[in-house]
Tab-separated table of C-alpha atoms and ligand atoms in Angstrom:
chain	number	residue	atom	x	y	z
A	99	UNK	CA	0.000	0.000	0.000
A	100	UNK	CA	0.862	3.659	-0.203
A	101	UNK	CA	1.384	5.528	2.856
A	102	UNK	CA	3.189	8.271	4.069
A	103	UNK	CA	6.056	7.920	6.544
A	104	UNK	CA	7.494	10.024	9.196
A	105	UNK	CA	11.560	8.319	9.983
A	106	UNK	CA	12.045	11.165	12.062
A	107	UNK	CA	11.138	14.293	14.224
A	108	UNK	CA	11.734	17.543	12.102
A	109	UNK	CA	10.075	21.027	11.191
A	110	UNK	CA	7.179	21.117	8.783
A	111	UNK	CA	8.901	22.754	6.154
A	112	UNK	CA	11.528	20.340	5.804
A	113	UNK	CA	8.857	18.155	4.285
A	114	UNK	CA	9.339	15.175	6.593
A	115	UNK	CA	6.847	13.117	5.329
A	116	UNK	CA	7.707	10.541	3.130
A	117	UNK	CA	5.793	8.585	0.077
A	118	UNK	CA	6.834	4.804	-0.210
A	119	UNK	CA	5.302	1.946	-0.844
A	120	UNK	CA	4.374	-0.298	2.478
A	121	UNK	CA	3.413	-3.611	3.396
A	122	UNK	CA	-0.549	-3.628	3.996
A	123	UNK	CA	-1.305	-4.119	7.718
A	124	UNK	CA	-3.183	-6.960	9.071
A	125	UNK	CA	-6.057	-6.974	11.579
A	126	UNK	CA	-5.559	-9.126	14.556
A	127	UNK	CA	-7.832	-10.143	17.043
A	128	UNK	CA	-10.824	-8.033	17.609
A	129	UNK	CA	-9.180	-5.224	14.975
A	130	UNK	CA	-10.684	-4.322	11.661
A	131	UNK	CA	-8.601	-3.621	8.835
A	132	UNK	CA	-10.384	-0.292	6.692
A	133	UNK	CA	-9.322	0.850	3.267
A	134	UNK	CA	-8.817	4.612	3.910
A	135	UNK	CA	-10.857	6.813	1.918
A	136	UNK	CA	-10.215	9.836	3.472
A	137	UNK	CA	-8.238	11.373	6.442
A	138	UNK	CA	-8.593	14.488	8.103
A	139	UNK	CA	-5.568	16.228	9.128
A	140	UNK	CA	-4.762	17.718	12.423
A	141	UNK	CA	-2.427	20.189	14.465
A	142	UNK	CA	-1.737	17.290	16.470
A	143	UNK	CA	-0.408	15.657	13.645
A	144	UNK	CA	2.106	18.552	13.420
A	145	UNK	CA	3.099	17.792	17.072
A	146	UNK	CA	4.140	14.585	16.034
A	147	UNK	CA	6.060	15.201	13.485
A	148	UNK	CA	7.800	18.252	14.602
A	149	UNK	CA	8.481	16.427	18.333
A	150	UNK	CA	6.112	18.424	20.489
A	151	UNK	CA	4.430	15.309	21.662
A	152	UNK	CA	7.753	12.674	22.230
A	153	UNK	CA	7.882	10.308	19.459
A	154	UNK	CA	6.894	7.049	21.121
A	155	UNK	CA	7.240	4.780	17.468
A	156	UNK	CA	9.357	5.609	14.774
A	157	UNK	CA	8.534	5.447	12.157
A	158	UNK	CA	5.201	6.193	12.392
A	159	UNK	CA	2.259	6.536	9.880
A	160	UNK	CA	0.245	9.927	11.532
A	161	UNK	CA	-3.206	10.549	10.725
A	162	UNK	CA	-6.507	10.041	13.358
A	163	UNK	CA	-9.070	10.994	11.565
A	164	UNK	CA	-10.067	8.376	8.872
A	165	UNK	CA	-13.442	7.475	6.957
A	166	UNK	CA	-13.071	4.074	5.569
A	167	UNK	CA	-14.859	0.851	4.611
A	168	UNK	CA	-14.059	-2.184	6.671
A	169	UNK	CA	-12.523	-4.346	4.253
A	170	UNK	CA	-11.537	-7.258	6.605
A	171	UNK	CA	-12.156	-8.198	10.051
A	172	UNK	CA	-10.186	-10.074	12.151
A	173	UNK	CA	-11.551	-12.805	15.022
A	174	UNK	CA	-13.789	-11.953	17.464
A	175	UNK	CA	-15.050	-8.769	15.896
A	176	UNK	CA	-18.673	-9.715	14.834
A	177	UNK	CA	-20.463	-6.076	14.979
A	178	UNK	CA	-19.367	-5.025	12.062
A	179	UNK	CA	-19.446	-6.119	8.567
A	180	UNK	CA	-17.496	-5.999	5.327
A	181	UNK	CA	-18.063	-2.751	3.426
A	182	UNK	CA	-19.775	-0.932	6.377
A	183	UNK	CA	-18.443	2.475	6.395
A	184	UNK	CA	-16.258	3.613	9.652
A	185	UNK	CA	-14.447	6.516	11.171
A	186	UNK	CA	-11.580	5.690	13.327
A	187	UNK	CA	-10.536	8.106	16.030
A	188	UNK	CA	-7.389	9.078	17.846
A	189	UNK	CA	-8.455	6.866	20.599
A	190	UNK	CA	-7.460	3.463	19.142
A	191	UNK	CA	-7.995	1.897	22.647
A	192	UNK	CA	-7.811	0.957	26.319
A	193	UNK	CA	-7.425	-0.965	28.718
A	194	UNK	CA	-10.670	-1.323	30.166
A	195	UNK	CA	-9.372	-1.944	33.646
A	196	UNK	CA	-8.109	1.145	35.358
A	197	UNK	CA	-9.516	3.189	37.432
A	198	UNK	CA	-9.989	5.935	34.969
A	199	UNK	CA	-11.848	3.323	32.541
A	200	UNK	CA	-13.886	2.409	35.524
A	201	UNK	CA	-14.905	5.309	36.391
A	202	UNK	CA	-16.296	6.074	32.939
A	203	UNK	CA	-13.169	8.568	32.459
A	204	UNK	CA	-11.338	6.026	29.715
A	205	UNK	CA	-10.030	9.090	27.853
A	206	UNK	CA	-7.663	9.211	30.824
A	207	UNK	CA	-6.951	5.506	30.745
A	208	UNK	CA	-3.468	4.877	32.070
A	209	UNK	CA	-2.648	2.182	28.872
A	210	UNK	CA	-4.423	4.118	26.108
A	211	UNK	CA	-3.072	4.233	22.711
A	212	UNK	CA	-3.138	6.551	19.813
A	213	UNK	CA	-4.021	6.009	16.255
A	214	UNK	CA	-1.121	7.576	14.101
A	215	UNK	CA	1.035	8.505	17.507
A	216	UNK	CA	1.555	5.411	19.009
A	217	UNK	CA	0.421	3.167	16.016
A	218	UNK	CA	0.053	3.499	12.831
A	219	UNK	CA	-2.493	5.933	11.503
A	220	UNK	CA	-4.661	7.129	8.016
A	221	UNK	CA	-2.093	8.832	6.064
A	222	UNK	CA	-2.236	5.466	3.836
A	223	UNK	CA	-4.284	3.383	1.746
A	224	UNK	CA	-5.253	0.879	4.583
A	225	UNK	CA	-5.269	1.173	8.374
A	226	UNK	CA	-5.989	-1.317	11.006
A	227	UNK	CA	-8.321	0.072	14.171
A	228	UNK	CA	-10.011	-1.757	17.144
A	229	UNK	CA	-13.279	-2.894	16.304
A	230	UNK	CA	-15.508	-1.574	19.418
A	231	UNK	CA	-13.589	2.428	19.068
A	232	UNK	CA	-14.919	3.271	15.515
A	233	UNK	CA	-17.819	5.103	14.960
A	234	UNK	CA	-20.563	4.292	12.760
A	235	UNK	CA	-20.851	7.759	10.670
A	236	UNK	CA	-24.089	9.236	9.898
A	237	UNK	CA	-25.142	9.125	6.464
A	238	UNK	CA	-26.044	13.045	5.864
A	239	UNK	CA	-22.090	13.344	6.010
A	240	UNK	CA	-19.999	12.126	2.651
A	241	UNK	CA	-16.773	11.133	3.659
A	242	UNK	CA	-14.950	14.591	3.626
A	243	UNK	CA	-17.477	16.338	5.380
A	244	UNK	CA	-16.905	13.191	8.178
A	245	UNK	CA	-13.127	13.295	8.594
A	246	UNK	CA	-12.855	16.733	10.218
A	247	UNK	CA	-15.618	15.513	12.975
A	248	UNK	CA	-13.633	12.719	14.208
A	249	UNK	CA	-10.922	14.640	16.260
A	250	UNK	CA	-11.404	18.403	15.214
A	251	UNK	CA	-15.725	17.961	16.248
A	252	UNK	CA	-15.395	15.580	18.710
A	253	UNK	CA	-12.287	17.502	20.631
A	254	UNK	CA	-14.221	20.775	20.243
A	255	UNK	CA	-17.558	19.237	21.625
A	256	UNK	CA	-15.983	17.811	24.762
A	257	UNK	CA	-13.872	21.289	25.178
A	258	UNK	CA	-17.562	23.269	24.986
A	259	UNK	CA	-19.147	21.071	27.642
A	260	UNK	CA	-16.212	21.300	29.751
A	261	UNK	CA	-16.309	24.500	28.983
A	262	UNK	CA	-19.422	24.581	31.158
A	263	UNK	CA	-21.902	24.762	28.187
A	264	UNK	CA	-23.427	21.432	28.278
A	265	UNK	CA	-26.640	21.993	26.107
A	266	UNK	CA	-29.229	24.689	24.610
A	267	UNK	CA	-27.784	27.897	26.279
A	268	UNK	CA	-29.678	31.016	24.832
A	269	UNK	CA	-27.854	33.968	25.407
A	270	UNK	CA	-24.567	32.737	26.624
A	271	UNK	CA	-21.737	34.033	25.566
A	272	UNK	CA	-18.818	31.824	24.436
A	273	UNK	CA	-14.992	32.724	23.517
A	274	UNK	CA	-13.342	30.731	21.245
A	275	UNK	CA	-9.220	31.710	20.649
A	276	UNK	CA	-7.893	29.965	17.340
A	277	UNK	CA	-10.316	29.566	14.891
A	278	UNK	CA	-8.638	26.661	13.025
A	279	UNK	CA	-10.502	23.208	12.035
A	280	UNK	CA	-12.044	22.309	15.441
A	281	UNK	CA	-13.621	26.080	15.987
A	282	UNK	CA	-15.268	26.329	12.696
A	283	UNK	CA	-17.367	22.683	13.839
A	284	UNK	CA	-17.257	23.752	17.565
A	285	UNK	CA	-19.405	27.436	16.566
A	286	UNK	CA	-22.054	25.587	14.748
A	287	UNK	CA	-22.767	23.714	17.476
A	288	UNK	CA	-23.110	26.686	19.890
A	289	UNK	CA	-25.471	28.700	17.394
A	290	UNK	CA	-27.344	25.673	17.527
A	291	UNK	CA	-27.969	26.079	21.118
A	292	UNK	CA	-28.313	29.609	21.211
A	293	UNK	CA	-24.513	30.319	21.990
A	294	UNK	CA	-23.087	33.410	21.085
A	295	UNK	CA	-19.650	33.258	19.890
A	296	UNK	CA	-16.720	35.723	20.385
A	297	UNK	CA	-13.952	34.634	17.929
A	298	UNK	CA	-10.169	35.610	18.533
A	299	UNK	CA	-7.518	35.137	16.251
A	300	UNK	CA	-4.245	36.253	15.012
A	301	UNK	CA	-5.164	35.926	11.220
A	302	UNK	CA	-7.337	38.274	9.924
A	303	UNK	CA	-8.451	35.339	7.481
A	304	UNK	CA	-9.790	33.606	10.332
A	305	UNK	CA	-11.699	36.590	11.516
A	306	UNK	CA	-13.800	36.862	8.486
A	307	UNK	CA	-14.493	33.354	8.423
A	308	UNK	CA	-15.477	33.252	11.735
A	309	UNK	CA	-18.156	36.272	10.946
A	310	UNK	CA	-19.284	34.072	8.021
A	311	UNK	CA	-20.133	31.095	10.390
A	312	UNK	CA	-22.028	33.505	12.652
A	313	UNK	CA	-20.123	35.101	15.211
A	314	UNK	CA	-21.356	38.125	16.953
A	315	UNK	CA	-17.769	39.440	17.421
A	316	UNK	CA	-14.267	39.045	15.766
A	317	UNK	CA	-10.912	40.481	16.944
A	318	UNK	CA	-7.392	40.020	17.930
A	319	UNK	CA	-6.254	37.734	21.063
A	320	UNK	CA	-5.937	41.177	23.141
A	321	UNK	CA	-9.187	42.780	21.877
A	322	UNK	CA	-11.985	43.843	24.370
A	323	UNK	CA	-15.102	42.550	23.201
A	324	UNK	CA	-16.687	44.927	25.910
A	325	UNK	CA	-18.588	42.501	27.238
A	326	UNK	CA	-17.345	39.846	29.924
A	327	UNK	CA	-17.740	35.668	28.512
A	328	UNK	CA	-18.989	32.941	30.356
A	329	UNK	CA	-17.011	30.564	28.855
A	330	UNK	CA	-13.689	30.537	26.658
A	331	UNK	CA	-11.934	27.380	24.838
A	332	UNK	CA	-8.800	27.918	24.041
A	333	UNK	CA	-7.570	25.582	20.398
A	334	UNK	CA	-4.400	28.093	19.195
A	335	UNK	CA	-0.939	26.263	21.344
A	336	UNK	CA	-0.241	29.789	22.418
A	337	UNK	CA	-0.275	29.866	26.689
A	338	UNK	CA	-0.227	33.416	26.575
A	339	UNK	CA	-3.568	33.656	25.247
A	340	UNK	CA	-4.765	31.758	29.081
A	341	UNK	CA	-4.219	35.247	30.248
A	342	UNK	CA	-5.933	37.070	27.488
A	343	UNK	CA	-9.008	34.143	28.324
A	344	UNK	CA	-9.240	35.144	32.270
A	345	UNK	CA	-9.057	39.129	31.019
A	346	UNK	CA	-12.551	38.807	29.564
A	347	UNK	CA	-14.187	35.722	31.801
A	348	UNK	CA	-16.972	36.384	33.948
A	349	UNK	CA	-16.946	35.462	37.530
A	350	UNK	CA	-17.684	31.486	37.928
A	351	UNK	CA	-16.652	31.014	34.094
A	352	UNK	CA	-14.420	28.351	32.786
A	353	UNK	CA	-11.490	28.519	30.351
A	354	UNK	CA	-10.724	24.863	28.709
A	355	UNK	CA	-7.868	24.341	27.314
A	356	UNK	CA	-8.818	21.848	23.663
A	357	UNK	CA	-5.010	21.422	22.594
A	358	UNK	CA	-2.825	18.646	22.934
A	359	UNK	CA	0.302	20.683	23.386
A	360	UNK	CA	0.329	24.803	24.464
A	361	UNK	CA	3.498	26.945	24.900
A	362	UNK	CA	4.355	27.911	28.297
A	363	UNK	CA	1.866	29.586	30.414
A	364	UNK	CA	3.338	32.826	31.730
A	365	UNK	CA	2.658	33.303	35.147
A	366	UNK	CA	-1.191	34.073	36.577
A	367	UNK	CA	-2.147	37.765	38.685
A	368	UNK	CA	-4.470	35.528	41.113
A	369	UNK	CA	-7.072	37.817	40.634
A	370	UNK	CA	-7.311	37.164	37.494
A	371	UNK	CA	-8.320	33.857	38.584
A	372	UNK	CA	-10.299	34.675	41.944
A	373	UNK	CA	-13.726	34.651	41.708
A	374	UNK	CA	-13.803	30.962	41.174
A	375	UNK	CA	-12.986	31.371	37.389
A	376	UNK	CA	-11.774	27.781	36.422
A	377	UNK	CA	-8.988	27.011	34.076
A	378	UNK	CA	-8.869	23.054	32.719
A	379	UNK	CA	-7.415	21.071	29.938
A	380	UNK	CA	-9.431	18.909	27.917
A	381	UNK	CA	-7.535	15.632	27.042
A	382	UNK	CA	-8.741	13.071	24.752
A	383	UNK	CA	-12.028	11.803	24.586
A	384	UNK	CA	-14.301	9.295	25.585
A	385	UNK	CA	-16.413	7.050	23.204
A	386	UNK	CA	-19.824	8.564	24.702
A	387	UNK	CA	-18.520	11.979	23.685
A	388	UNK	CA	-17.824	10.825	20.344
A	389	UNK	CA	-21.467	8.960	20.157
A	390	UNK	CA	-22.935	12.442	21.492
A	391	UNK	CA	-21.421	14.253	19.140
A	392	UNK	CA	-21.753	12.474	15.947
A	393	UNK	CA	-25.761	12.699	17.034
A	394	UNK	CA	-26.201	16.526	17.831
A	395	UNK	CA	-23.922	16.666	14.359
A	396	UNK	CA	-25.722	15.002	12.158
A	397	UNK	CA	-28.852	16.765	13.674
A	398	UNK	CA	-27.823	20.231	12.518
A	399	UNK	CA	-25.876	19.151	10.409
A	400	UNK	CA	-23.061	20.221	10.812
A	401	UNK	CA	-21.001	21.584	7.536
A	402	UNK	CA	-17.900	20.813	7.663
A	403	UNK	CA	-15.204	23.156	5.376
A	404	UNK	CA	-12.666	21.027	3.675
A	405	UNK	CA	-9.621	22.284	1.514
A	406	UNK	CA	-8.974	18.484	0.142
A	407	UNK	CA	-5.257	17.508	-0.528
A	408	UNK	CA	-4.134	14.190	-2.186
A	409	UNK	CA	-2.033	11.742	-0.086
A	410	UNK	CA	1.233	12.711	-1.868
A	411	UNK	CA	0.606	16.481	-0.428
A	412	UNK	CA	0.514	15.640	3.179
A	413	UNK	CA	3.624	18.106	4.111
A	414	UNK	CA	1.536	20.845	1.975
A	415	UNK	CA	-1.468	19.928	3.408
A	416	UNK	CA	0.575	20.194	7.362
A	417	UNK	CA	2.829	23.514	6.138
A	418	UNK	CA	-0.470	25.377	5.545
A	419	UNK	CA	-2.053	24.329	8.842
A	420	UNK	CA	0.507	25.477	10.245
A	421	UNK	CA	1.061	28.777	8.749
A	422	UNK	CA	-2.956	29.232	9.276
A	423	UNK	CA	-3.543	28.953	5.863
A	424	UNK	CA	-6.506	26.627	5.753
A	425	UNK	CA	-10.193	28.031	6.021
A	426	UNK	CA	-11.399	25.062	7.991
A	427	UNK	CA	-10.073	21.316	7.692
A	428	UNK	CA	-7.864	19.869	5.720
A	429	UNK	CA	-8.277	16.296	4.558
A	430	UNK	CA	-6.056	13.997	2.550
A	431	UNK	CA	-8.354	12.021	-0.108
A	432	UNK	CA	-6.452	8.585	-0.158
B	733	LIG	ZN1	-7.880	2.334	31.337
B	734	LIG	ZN1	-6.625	15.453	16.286
């Protein structure tokens, strides 16, 4: 099979990446193997492959978030049958056992692994997945329109509800800082439930689009909206912009944190954070959030904004979401 290859950590522009020709994976017990048709691309897949998350594997195959068709499946996986179309996650499993999967937390499971992190992942014609983590995807979404739902959607939706809005919220007033792939899913969601949505970014780009999907204000990280938020979420890796967050919170509001990675955090004036303002990080996510959000999605629905790329462009397709260049998602069609 094709796939592309990352042999070792290095910046972006250096076009790590590789094209070769691979042997196709098989699917063990309880795994399916998928033919990729499509898989979004992610800033987490830039922490890979530039070293901001510690290469575990190398080399690795990156890429979590893949719609495919299960094209064999391996023994003891009986709920799903050739052909059926799948998505398969960043979670690509646990352990079941801990006390984190116990207590219904498993996106905190102490043996968790990582599709395209800690094995190998959709940047390639076939990928193998556990059976019971991929999602069924709703059929009002084609496949590109899926991809960016899988980690970008899903990532966002768990950051808004720890965020504090768990629901239909009329009037509330949400900040979101980084308006990449996951805040352009995340802000269709909160218009849904009434949300209104302060946008902050760096890129004047992002700005606009962010007024195109609705939201009632646009400005720089340091901008005063002029009115105080209830909630922020926080996707840019930038931990100066925690302090920006707190500027604007109300009292009792909650700042999550929805990236993998952030620069440093300078340091915090403690009344910026008295009041019982709440700062969190959001890591991971369970298979209920997932379930919920692929739901309230496909309710909307939600529209997805894809600047397609074939497999051979990866590093272009990872350069420009780096250099915010992308008005949405990107997605590698395989
Ligand atoms: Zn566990
Ligand atoms: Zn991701």
């Amino acid at each position: 099979m094709k796939a592309c290859l990352l042999h070792s950590i290095a910046p972006i522009e250096q076009n790590p990446l590789e094209l070769i020709e691979a042997p196709t994976p098989q699917p063990g017990k309880n795994q399916i193997l998928v033919k990729v048709g499509v898989c979004g691309v992610c800033r987490t897949d830039l922490h890979v492959i530039e070293g901001e998350l510690a290469p575990q594997v190398l080399p690795i195959i990156p890429g979590h978030q893949i719609i495919g068709r299960v094209e064999r499946i391996g023994e003891g996986a009986p709920r799903l049958k050739v052909g059926d179309r799948v998505g398969v996650p960043w979670l690509h499993r646990t352990d079941g056992v801990c006390e984190f999967c116990r207590a219904g937390q498993e996106n905190l499971c102490e043996h968790a692994t990582f599709t395209g992190w800690l094995v190998n992942g959709g940047y390639a014609e076939y990928a193998v997945a556990q059976a019971d983590f991929v999602y069924p995807i709703p059929e009002v979404f084609n496949d590109e329109e899926a991809a960016p739902l899988l980690c970008a959607g899903i990532i966002g939706f768990r950051s808004m509800r720890l965020s504090g809005i768990t629901g239909p919220s009329p009037g509330k007033r949400l900040g979101i800082y980084g308006f990449g792939a996951a805040a352009h899913i995340a802000i269709q969601v909160a218009r849904h439930w009434g949300v209104d949505v302060y946008a902050f970014s760096r890129d004047e780009r992002h700005r606009r689009f962010a007024c195109d999907l609705g939201a009632v204000w646009a400005g720089g990280s340091d901008d005063d909206p002029s009115v105080k938020l209830d909630s922020a979420i926080i996707f840019a890796p930038a931990g100066g912009l925690v302090i920006s967050a707190l500027k604007v919170l109300k009292k009792g509001g909650c700042v999550a944190l929805g990236g993998i990675h952030m620069s440093q955090i300078p340091p915090i004036d403690y009344n910026l954070l008295y009041h019982e303002r709440v700062l969190r990080s959001v890591a991971n996510n369970t298979r209920q959030d997932g379930l919920d959000f692929l739901r309230v999605a496909a309710e909307i629905p939600i529209k997805a904004q894809t600047q397609i790329f074939d497999l051979a462009e990866a590093n272009a397709a990872l350069n420009a979401l780096k250099h915010d260049a992308v008005r949405g998602a990107a997605v590698l069609q395989i």
